[in-house]
Amino acid sequence: MSRVAGHPVVASKTTFDALTVDSGEESEEDVVVVSSPEISSTQQELKPSKSAIKKAQKLARAEKRQQQKALAKVQRGHTIEIATKSSGRSPPVTPSNLSEDVPPVQLAEFSPKMPATTLPAADLLMNGTPVERAVALPPPDSVPPSSPSEDQSQPGLVPLAPLPTIDSEKLAPESGDKHEEGQADSLVEVSYSATQSQAVPSQDSEKAKKRQSFITRTLWTFIMIGGFIGLLLLGHAYMILLVMLCQALVYREVTALFSLRATKPESSDVEDVGGKDPWSKTLNWYFFAVTNYFLYGESIIYYFKHVVFADAQLLPFATNHRMISFVLYTIGFMGFVMSLKKGYLKQQFGLFCWVHMSLLLIVVSSHFIVNNILEGMIWFWVPASLVICNDVFAYVWGITLGRTPLIKLSPKKTVEGFVGAVWSTLIFGVIWGTYFMRFDYMICPVHDLGISAWSHTQCTPNPVFVWKDWAIWKPVAVFLSTLFGRSINTIPYAPYQFHLLLLAFFASLVAPFGGFFASGFKRAFNIKDFGHSIPGHGGMTDRMDCQFLMGVFTYVYYSSLVRQHHVTVGGVLQTIVSGLTLEQQLELIADLKRYLGTQGITVP
């Protein structure tokens, strides 16, 4: 037995015997004719066949789709041309001319909770006149109870619902139509030219939008590359300012995700916050400023001891830097406690923890990147280039050979792209780093923030940048000498090239997980980008997610395995100023003059 919405359908035999289809063809445009002769109250209710029920349901669905399309076209102002051709019959009666004496079609009562169902429109023969109507089957809850006499003669009858109102002038045949004998079906012709004309502009606008987005993204890519190279040539001070600007934008984008304005209070006992966020932005940026003061103050004191400890005005700040930083942080902590409001305590403490975590991940990482710049521009420029190179090659190999998904957090990442980017970054890293290690401007630590790429910079290079010769095994040397026709006994290399391999491995294997972390973070907040700081690229966080992790690793790697610890003038001066009293300092100066005099050096 056929089912409608999970319930069996039962109808009287006289109803389904009257269902016929013109021309024997079934399509969405066919018009179904339902003949409804006078129904006797003494007819016995019989169960219809399965094929009749399936056919009725199929035609009902087709007619419903046809009616929805026609109504949609009428509402949009499209032209609907209906040409009705009939033979030997009266013209069709519009819904407004229907008689109220039309007998209802006998249908057996539906099972409980049956949803309303609409059968296709048909020509109900009423006194020899075809009438277009729709058979609506409402749920049993909405059917009014019938009288006892009606229950005995016509059990379970459901009256017809009126057809949705449509302008009769649009449904009436045009005056110029000719009626032909032997044809009782209606031909509906709908013009789709308007729909097609609207679809084409829609597709064109979408293509134009994608093209504009691609142009914007490409333009800002070249702007960022050009600006980055320009600041690199201008000097270390400009690169430090760039890093501080990037960290400020990232901090703003991350902390902007948390706000109490749209948060519901925890209880009914809530203090009035005056329409402002109880966790004030002033406190957010206050902690940001204090953290920067402490971290960058430490860097300045360490790398510019010869300047800071030689200036009497800067000396108090240098010797008491950490105490000043702690006092400033304590003031912010007290301000936070004073800003607590009833009803928002849990959210405020959560935001307090989140701000400190943001400071750890963003500001501390940026501090290490600035230290890399001060140790030598090459320790910042090359690692950042390796991350960018890995990202580009992962995209290229992914769209070329990518088939296997890598991680669910980033569905577009593939195993093929990941592996291909590893090898490509290794080759690129060795070539790229070997080229830039030839310039003193790139490898010399900073002693003067006023220098640029056009300044004459000289220093004693770190031993990792000094070229060495590796002796080739004798049989291999003989083979190579015979093959190339000249003596080949050694291979030149620089220890920095081995460090480049390790940096490239980290940039390819570990740094991408910073991007995966950011992807998971965005999914947690159901956002596509962290912001719109860079047109076409999203927010600054979307571009710096891997750079932070790479910068921290580079600093730890350099300070542990590469940096050489020497006694410097700044270090000695710091020890003298902070560890000796004034009398001891004068005694040291007298002894130093006596020593220089014995060496033949006259000190004024």
XYZ file of C-alpha atoms in Angstrom:
604
model
C 0.000 0.000 0.000
C 1.306 3.463 -0.891
C 2.057 5.849 1.944
C 1.928 9.657 2.191
C 4.235 11.160 4.862
C 4.438 7.778 6.581
C 0.639 7.125 6.656
C -1.526 4.885 4.406
C -3.871 6.564 1.929
C -7.408 5.196 1.506
C -9.937 6.683 -0.930
C -13.274 5.670 -2.375
C -13.308 3.731 -5.636
C -15.411 6.313 -7.437
C -12.758 8.966 -6.899
C -9.787 7.042 -8.305
C -11.812 5.534 -11.136
C -12.338 9.080 -12.342
C -8.585 9.839 -12.580
C -7.437 9.895 -16.214
C -4.408 11.325 -18.028
C -4.656 12.824 -21.498
C -2.594 11.365 -24.359
C -1.240 8.653 -22.065
C 1.922 10.754 -21.337
C 3.160 11.625 -17.868
C 5.117 14.865 -17.464
C 5.174 17.935 -15.291
C 3.232 19.906 -17.897
C 0.355 17.391 -18.271
C -3.091 18.514 -17.139
C -4.928 15.920 -15.079
C -8.638 15.462 -15.646
C -10.679 14.192 -12.739
C -14.262 13.245 -13.591
C -16.591 13.578 -10.669
C -20.073 12.241 -11.522
C -22.875 12.388 -9.098
C -21.970 10.270 -6.154
C -24.565 8.079 -4.618
C -24.683 7.879 -0.892
C -25.413 4.142 -1.092
C -22.138 3.214 -2.852
C -19.941 0.996 -0.828
C -16.463 2.174 0.067
C -13.832 0.082 -1.698
C -10.024 0.077 -1.370
C -8.219 1.495 -4.480
C -5.369 -0.300 -6.219
C -1.702 0.527 -5.493
C -1.017 1.687 -9.036
C -3.888 4.204 -8.874
C -2.616 5.647 -5.594
C 0.980 5.952 -6.893
C -0.222 7.591 -10.092
C -2.326 10.087 -8.145
C 0.576 10.975 -5.893
C 2.993 11.388 -8.793
C 0.605 13.620 -10.684
C -0.069 15.624 -7.520
C 3.620 16.341 -7.083
C 4.055 17.298 -10.729
C 1.066 19.623 -10.708
C 2.180 21.213 -7.442
C 5.590 22.030 -8.891
C 3.936 23.434 -12.001
C 1.630 25.659 -9.966
C 4.503 26.955 -7.832
C 6.499 27.853 -10.935
C 3.525 29.624 -12.494
C 2.768 31.608 -9.326
C 6.415 32.627 -9.016
C 6.494 33.885 -12.583
C 3.284 35.878 -12.062
C 4.685 37.521 -8.935
C 7.895 38.542 -10.737
C 5.898 40.050 -13.548
C 6.778 37.469 -16.131
C 4.451 36.888 -19.053
C 2.294 33.805 -18.793
C 0.464 32.845 -21.911
C -2.242 30.257 -21.517
C -3.898 29.011 -24.669
C -6.884 26.793 -23.945
C -8.223 24.736 -26.807
C -11.443 22.771 -26.298
C -13.893 21.009 -28.639
C -17.669 20.839 -28.285
C -17.526 21.934 -24.644
C -18.248 25.060 -22.803
C -15.167 27.183 -22.018
C -13.476 26.468 -18.668
C -14.900 28.153 -15.651
C -12.501 30.320 -13.631
C -12.239 29.880 -9.844
C -14.297 33.001 -9.280
C -17.238 31.495 -11.230
C -17.299 28.155 -9.467
C -20.640 27.095 -8.071
C -21.001 26.366 -4.437
C -23.043 23.273 -5.320
C -20.019 21.287 -6.490
C -20.231 17.976 -4.671
C -17.164 17.062 -2.649
C -14.926 14.241 -3.773
C -15.306 11.269 -1.499
C -12.054 10.347 0.149
C -11.626 7.990 3.051
C -10.604 9.494 6.338
C -6.856 9.872 6.848
C -5.039 8.345 9.762
C -4.253 10.589 12.766
C -1.571 13.311 12.400
C -1.825 13.164 8.615
C -0.485 16.401 7.065
C -2.539 18.263 4.515
C -1.981 17.013 0.936
C -2.951 18.632 -2.344
C -3.920 16.538 -5.369
C -3.376 17.937 -8.869
C -5.796 20.369 -10.457
C -8.337 18.631 -12.682
C -11.402 19.218 -14.798
C -14.336 18.334 -12.572
C -17.289 17.603 -14.811
C -20.099 19.597 -13.296
C -23.209 19.501 -15.477
C -21.030 18.974 -18.516
C -18.736 21.905 -17.679
C -15.030 21.299 -16.934
C -13.819 23.179 -13.874
C -10.143 23.645 -12.875
C -9.751 23.041 -9.137
C -7.208 21.655 -6.719
C -8.123 18.842 -4.357
C -6.805 19.690 -0.867
C -6.634 17.053 1.828
C -6.315 18.793 5.202
C -5.239 16.947 8.315
C -8.031 15.330 10.296
C -7.584 17.783 13.172
C -8.738 20.650 10.934
C -11.795 18.818 9.487
C -15.075 19.863 11.166
C -17.210 17.033 12.516
C -20.039 15.889 10.224
C -23.635 15.184 11.104
C -24.808 11.641 11.875
C -26.664 11.443 8.560
C -23.549 12.373 6.628
C -21.514 9.811 8.556
C -23.927 7.046 7.582
C -24.180 7.929 3.913
C -20.690 9.250 3.213
C -18.260 8.157 5.892
C -14.907 9.942 6.129
C -15.590 12.579 3.439
C -13.230 15.552 3.180
C -14.532 18.591 1.272
C -12.425 20.322 -1.360
C -10.368 23.322 -0.328
C -10.553 26.410 -2.542
C -7.850 26.953 -5.123
C -5.331 29.756 -4.433
C -6.634 32.991 -5.885
C -5.213 33.889 -9.281
C -6.321 36.730 -11.494
C -9.139 35.348 -13.661
C -8.164 37.596 -16.551
C -4.795 35.849 -16.767
C -6.428 32.403 -16.682
C -9.158 33.216 -19.203
C -8.420 32.355 -22.867
C -7.553 35.180 -25.221
C -10.259 36.407 -27.621
C -8.337 35.389 -30.701
C -8.051 31.670 -29.796
C -9.751 29.070 -32.019
C -11.333 25.910 -30.584
C -10.611 22.629 -32.342
C -12.746 19.455 -32.095
C -11.423 16.360 -30.274
C -9.046 18.258 -28.010
C -9.867 18.662 -24.313
C -6.399 19.364 -22.840
C -4.852 22.786 -22.035
C -1.496 23.974 -23.353
C 0.548 26.175 -20.964
C 3.395 28.148 -22.490
C 5.693 29.993 -20.040
C 8.371 32.372 -21.259
C 11.780 31.776 -19.570
C 13.615 34.552 -21.344
C 13.327 36.845 -18.312
C 14.746 34.167 -16.016
C 17.682 33.541 -18.318
C 18.324 37.256 -18.650
C 18.527 37.522 -14.833
C 20.777 34.461 -14.471
C 23.379 35.833 -16.878
C 23.913 39.116 -14.974
C 24.093 37.162 -11.722
C 26.873 34.952 -13.083
C 28.657 37.947 -14.548
C 28.525 39.809 -11.227
C 29.930 36.771 -9.391
C 32.791 36.469 -11.874
C 33.458 40.188 -11.616
C 33.536 39.918 -7.819
C 36.040 37.052 -7.917
C 38.169 38.896 -10.436
C 38.146 42.028 -8.288
C 39.071 39.982 -5.198
C 41.975 38.365 -7.066
C 43.218 41.741 -8.313
C 43.003 43.223 -4.809
C 44.804 40.271 -3.232
C 47.566 40.337 -5.856
C 47.993 44.110 -5.595
C 48.340 44.065 -1.818
C 50.715 41.102 -2.040
C 53.129 43.159 -4.119
C 52.578 46.172 -1.844
C 53.525 44.101 1.215
C 56.568 42.592 -0.500
C 57.739 45.987 -1.700
C 57.162 47.629 1.666
C 58.932 44.798 3.468
C 62.022 45.040 1.248
C 62.004 48.841 1.501
C 61.983 48.769 5.307
C 64.684 46.108 5.251
C 66.962 48.434 3.302
C 66.161 51.468 5.461
C 67.613 49.878 8.566
C 67.025 47.896 11.728
C 64.992 50.614 13.437
C 62.333 50.523 10.711
C 62.105 46.739 10.882
C 61.584 46.949 14.651
C 58.778 49.457 14.130
C 57.203 47.086 11.570
C 57.248 44.205 14.055
C 55.707 46.369 16.769
C 52.962 47.512 14.374
C 52.183 43.920 13.390
C 51.990 42.785 17.013
C 49.643 45.667 17.873
C 47.293 44.737 15.003
C 47.343 41.065 15.984
C 46.652 41.902 19.630
C 43.730 44.114 18.646
C 42.197 41.425 16.385
C 42.497 38.682 18.999
C 41.196 40.671 21.964
C 38.333 42.074 19.855
C 36.814 38.585 19.778
C 35.965 38.920 23.483
C 33.385 41.413 24.629
C 30.823 41.521 27.425
C 28.389 43.813 25.639
C 26.436 40.908 24.156
C 26.941 38.624 27.180
C 23.987 37.789 29.363
C 24.447 38.513 33.058
C 25.127 35.603 35.391
C 22.315 36.549 37.759
C 19.521 39.043 38.193
C 21.615 41.058 40.660
C 23.526 43.059 38.064
C 25.179 46.444 38.399
C 24.512 49.033 35.746
C 27.505 49.202 33.400
C 26.219 52.226 31.487
C 26.190 50.448 28.117
C 29.970 49.959 28.228
C 32.031 46.818 28.302
C 32.972 46.189 31.953
C 36.316 44.853 30.758
C 37.513 48.229 29.541
C 39.679 48.488 26.442
C 41.835 50.876 28.429
C 42.951 48.045 30.708
C 43.623 45.795 27.703
C 45.943 48.303 26.122
C 47.450 49.290 29.468
C 48.684 45.727 30.046
C 49.885 45.677 26.434
C 51.929 48.852 26.952
C 53.411 47.688 30.277
C 54.459 44.341 28.769
C 56.157 46.086 25.852
C 57.933 48.481 28.203
C 59.369 45.607 30.222
C 60.415 43.361 27.310
C 61.816 45.982 24.966
C 63.479 47.762 27.864
C 65.350 44.553 28.594
C 66.445 44.335 24.961
C 67.647 47.937 24.847
C 69.630 47.541 28.053
C 71.235 44.321 26.815
C 72.181 45.419 23.289
C 72.973 49.090 24.001
C 74.757 48.939 27.347
C 77.489 51.238 26.104
C 74.870 53.952 25.496
C 72.451 53.464 28.373
C 74.996 53.140 31.202
C 77.067 56.011 29.860
C 74.148 58.469 30.039
C 73.403 59.910 33.472
C 69.738 60.569 32.586
C 69.080 57.004 31.394
C 71.039 55.361 34.178
C 68.221 55.429 36.803
C 65.803 53.803 34.400
C 68.355 51.159 33.407
C 69.300 50.182 36.936
C 65.691 50.118 38.215
C 63.968 48.889 35.064
C 62.446 45.720 36.499
C 61.138 47.404 39.632
C 59.485 50.131 37.553
C 57.866 47.467 35.331
C 56.502 45.590 38.338
C 55.005 48.751 39.853
C 53.276 49.576 36.563
C 51.815 46.079 36.337
C 50.562 46.271 39.925
C 48.696 49.487 39.104
C 46.947 47.709 36.239
C 46.082 44.764 38.463
C 44.470 47.067 41.022
C 42.540 48.793 38.241
C 41.169 45.458 37.093
C 39.954 44.596 40.582
C 38.258 47.991 40.853
C 36.444 47.384 37.522
C 34.719 44.144 38.634
C 30.912 44.260 38.321
C 28.236 42.023 39.790
C 26.737 39.661 37.266
C 29.840 39.694 35.042
C 32.500 38.307 37.384
C 33.034 34.986 35.621
C 33.315 36.664 32.201
C 35.670 39.340 33.501
C 38.060 36.857 35.101
C 37.936 34.800 31.914
C 38.895 37.868 29.886
C 41.672 38.686 32.361
C 43.195 35.252 31.749
C 42.714 35.538 27.995
C 44.480 38.915 27.819
C 47.497 37.511 29.664
C 47.587 34.498 27.359
C 47.457 36.833 24.353
C 50.345 38.833 25.786
C 52.372 35.638 26.181
C 51.715 34.332 22.665
C 51.895 37.645 20.812
C 54.024 40.217 22.639
C 56.634 37.793 23.985
C 56.998 36.186 20.550
C 57.411 39.618 18.966
C 60.061 40.446 21.557
C 62.112 37.434 20.424
C 61.709 38.479 16.790
C 63.074 41.940 17.631
C 66.049 40.299 19.349
C 66.696 38.349 16.143
C 66.845 41.655 14.243
C 69.331 43.093 16.735
C 71.537 39.991 16.520
C 71.798 40.416 12.758
C 69.220 41.074 10.059
C 69.841 37.673 8.495
C 68.386 35.901 11.546
C 65.094 37.640 10.894
C 65.004 37.911 7.103
C 65.885 34.321 6.176
C 63.561 32.503 8.677
C 60.635 34.739 7.662
C 61.387 34.009 3.991
C 61.445 30.256 4.686
C 57.933 30.374 6.163
C 56.623 32.331 3.176
C 58.370 29.972 0.749
C 56.919 26.902 2.470
C 53.420 28.367 2.309
C 53.756 29.122 -1.416
C 55.187 25.719 -2.339
C 52.567 23.913 -0.241
C 49.885 25.688 -2.285
C 51.602 24.912 -5.611
C 52.178 21.232 -4.878
C 48.722 20.928 -3.340
C 46.823 22.153 -6.394
C 49.125 20.124 -8.679
C 49.354 16.726 -6.953
C 47.173 17.094 -3.855
C 44.780 14.191 -3.274
C 45.058 13.157 0.386
C 43.749 15.522 3.126
C 46.354 16.365 5.748
C 44.366 17.656 8.736
C 40.687 18.280 9.358
C 41.286 21.766 10.746
C 42.485 22.863 7.281
C 40.581 20.818 4.668
C 42.519 22.409 1.784
C 45.876 21.178 3.103
C 47.082 17.935 1.494
C 49.813 15.423 2.304
C 51.296 15.828 -1.166
C 51.504 19.591 -0.772
C 53.020 19.260 2.697
C 55.745 16.807 1.602
C 56.506 18.707 -1.593
C 56.870 21.947 0.363
C 59.404 20.324 2.731
C 61.854 19.430 -0.042
C 61.278 22.671 -1.921
C 61.920 24.734 1.222
C 65.147 22.839 1.964
C 66.566 23.632 -1.465
C 65.342 27.219 -1.400
C 66.667 27.806 2.123
C 70.258 26.766 1.332
C 70.402 28.910 -1.819
C 68.654 31.920 -0.258
C 70.699 31.970 2.959
C 74.024 31.387 1.188
C 73.422 34.454 -0.964
C 72.620 36.866 1.888
C 75.414 35.696 4.190
C 77.911 37.516 1.945
C 76.748 40.974 3.120
C 78.040 42.478 6.359
C 74.849 44.520 6.686
C 72.899 41.256 7.048
C 75.200 39.343 9.413
C 76.565 42.051 11.753
C 74.875 42.600 15.136
C 73.431 46.050 15.744
C 75.490 48.676 17.568
C 73.911 51.732 15.961
C 70.206 51.965 15.062
C 70.942 54.719 12.536
C 72.630 52.492 9.944
C 70.998 51.353 6.701
C 71.846 49.166 3.718
C 73.837 52.045 2.198
C 75.950 52.536 5.321
C 79.464 51.194 5.513
C 79.106 48.329 7.994
C 81.984 46.177 9.181
C 82.310 43.619 11.931
C 84.068 40.423 12.839
C 81.729 37.808 11.408
C 80.430 34.960 13.465
C 82.403 31.749 12.731
C 79.302 30.162 11.168
C 79.610 32.612 8.259
C 83.295 31.853 7.576
C 83.904 29.581 4.586
C 85.787 26.350 5.171
C 87.076 23.474 3.016
C 85.973 19.899 3.443
C 88.552 17.357 2.293
C 87.103 14.794 -0.105
C 87.927 11.114 0.295
C 90.887 10.335 -1.967
C 89.181 7.788 -4.340
C 86.244 10.135 -4.787
C 88.600 13.081 -5.372
C 90.428 11.149 -8.104
C 87.152 10.211 -9.772
C 85.863 13.788 -9.707
C 89.173 15.157 -10.986
C 89.121 12.712 -13.909
C 85.469 13.438 -14.647
C 85.801 17.257 -14.727
C 89.354 17.439 -16.044
C 90.733 19.475 -13.152
C 91.920 18.839 -9.632
C 89.064 18.600 -7.100
C 90.256 17.713 -3.607
C 88.061 19.864 -1.351
C 84.512 21.178 -1.273
C 83.927 24.678 0.135
C 81.131 25.100 2.636
C 79.958 27.377 5.434
C 78.637 26.054 8.765
C 75.688 28.407 8.333
C 74.446 26.151 5.521
C 73.895 23.309 7.982
C 72.006 25.684 10.233
C 69.905 26.637 7.213
C 68.872 23.003 6.758
C 67.660 22.800 10.359
C 65.799 26.115 10.061
C 64.182 24.950 6.806
C 63.088 21.673 8.416
C 61.436 23.558 11.256
C 59.776 26.018 8.863
C 58.352 23.075 6.879
C 57.455 20.570 9.579
C 56.587 22.583 12.696
C 55.791 26.175 11.723
C 52.689 25.163 9.673
C 51.122 23.942 12.896
C 50.950 27.572 13.965
C 48.639 28.054 11.003
C 46.647 24.953 11.969
C 46.319 26.368 15.481
C 44.937 29.619 14.043
C 42.524 27.644 11.812
C 41.178 25.763 14.805
C 40.837 29.024 16.688
C 38.791 30.546 13.859
C 36.575 27.466 13.711
C 35.975 27.739 17.450
C 34.627 31.277 16.944
C 32.961 30.476 13.593
C 34.833 33.188 11.688
C 36.584 33.149 8.324
C 39.291 35.719 9.038
C 40.556 37.450 12.158
C 39.930 40.855 10.655
C 40.291 43.059 7.596
C 43.600 44.772 8.291
C 45.012 43.735 4.896
C 42.587 44.019 1.932
C 42.241 40.674 0.178
C 44.221 38.807 2.856
C 42.031 39.111 5.948
C 43.603 40.146 9.220
C 47.214 40.509 10.290
C 46.830 37.407 12.472
C 46.109 35.323 9.364
C 49.539 36.316 7.990
C 51.570 36.152 11.209
C 50.328 32.868 12.695
C 53.381 30.858 11.564
C 55.875 33.717 11.894
C 55.509 33.935 15.670
C 56.409 30.279 16.171
C 59.300 30.512 13.705
C 60.673 33.655 15.353
C 60.733 32.090 18.826
C 62.484 28.968 17.535
C 65.103 31.049 15.688
C 65.956 33.046 18.804
C 66.232 29.955 21.029
C 68.301 28.154 18.374
C 70.654 31.114 17.858
C 71.163 31.894 21.542
C 71.818 28.222 22.356
C 73.969 27.018 19.427
C 75.282 29.995 17.459
C 75.812 33.030 19.699
C 79.298 33.666 21.002
C 79.712 35.202 24.425
C 82.510 37.743 24.546
C 83.496 40.405 27.037
C 82.278 43.678 25.596
C 82.738 47.292 26.577
C 79.058 47.534 27.365
C 79.195 44.480 29.596
C 82.181 45.795 31.530
C 80.594 49.227 31.874
C 77.374 47.659 33.182
C 79.368 45.726 35.768
C 81.251 48.852 36.857
C 78.204 51.064 37.157
C 75.965 48.549 38.860
C 78.586 46.764 40.994
C 81.090 49.393 42.131
C 80.690 52.367 44.387
C 81.778 55.859 43.327
C 85.090 55.570 45.215
C 85.792 52.192 43.610
C 85.027 53.615 40.161
C 87.519 56.485 40.703
C 90.141 54.012 41.909
C 89.557 51.901 38.783
C 90.058 54.937 36.540
C 93.355 55.833 38.242
C 94.632 52.274 37.908
C 93.594 52.152 34.267
C 95.451 55.401 33.480
C 98.600 54.069 35.204
C 98.387 50.862 33.145
C 97.962 52.743 29.867
C 100.918 54.978 30.768
C 103.178 51.946 31.158
C 102.125 50.884 27.655
C 103.207 54.214 26.227
C 99.731 55.621 25.849
C 99.110 59.119 27.186
C 95.672 59.656 28.715
C 94.650 63.356 29.198
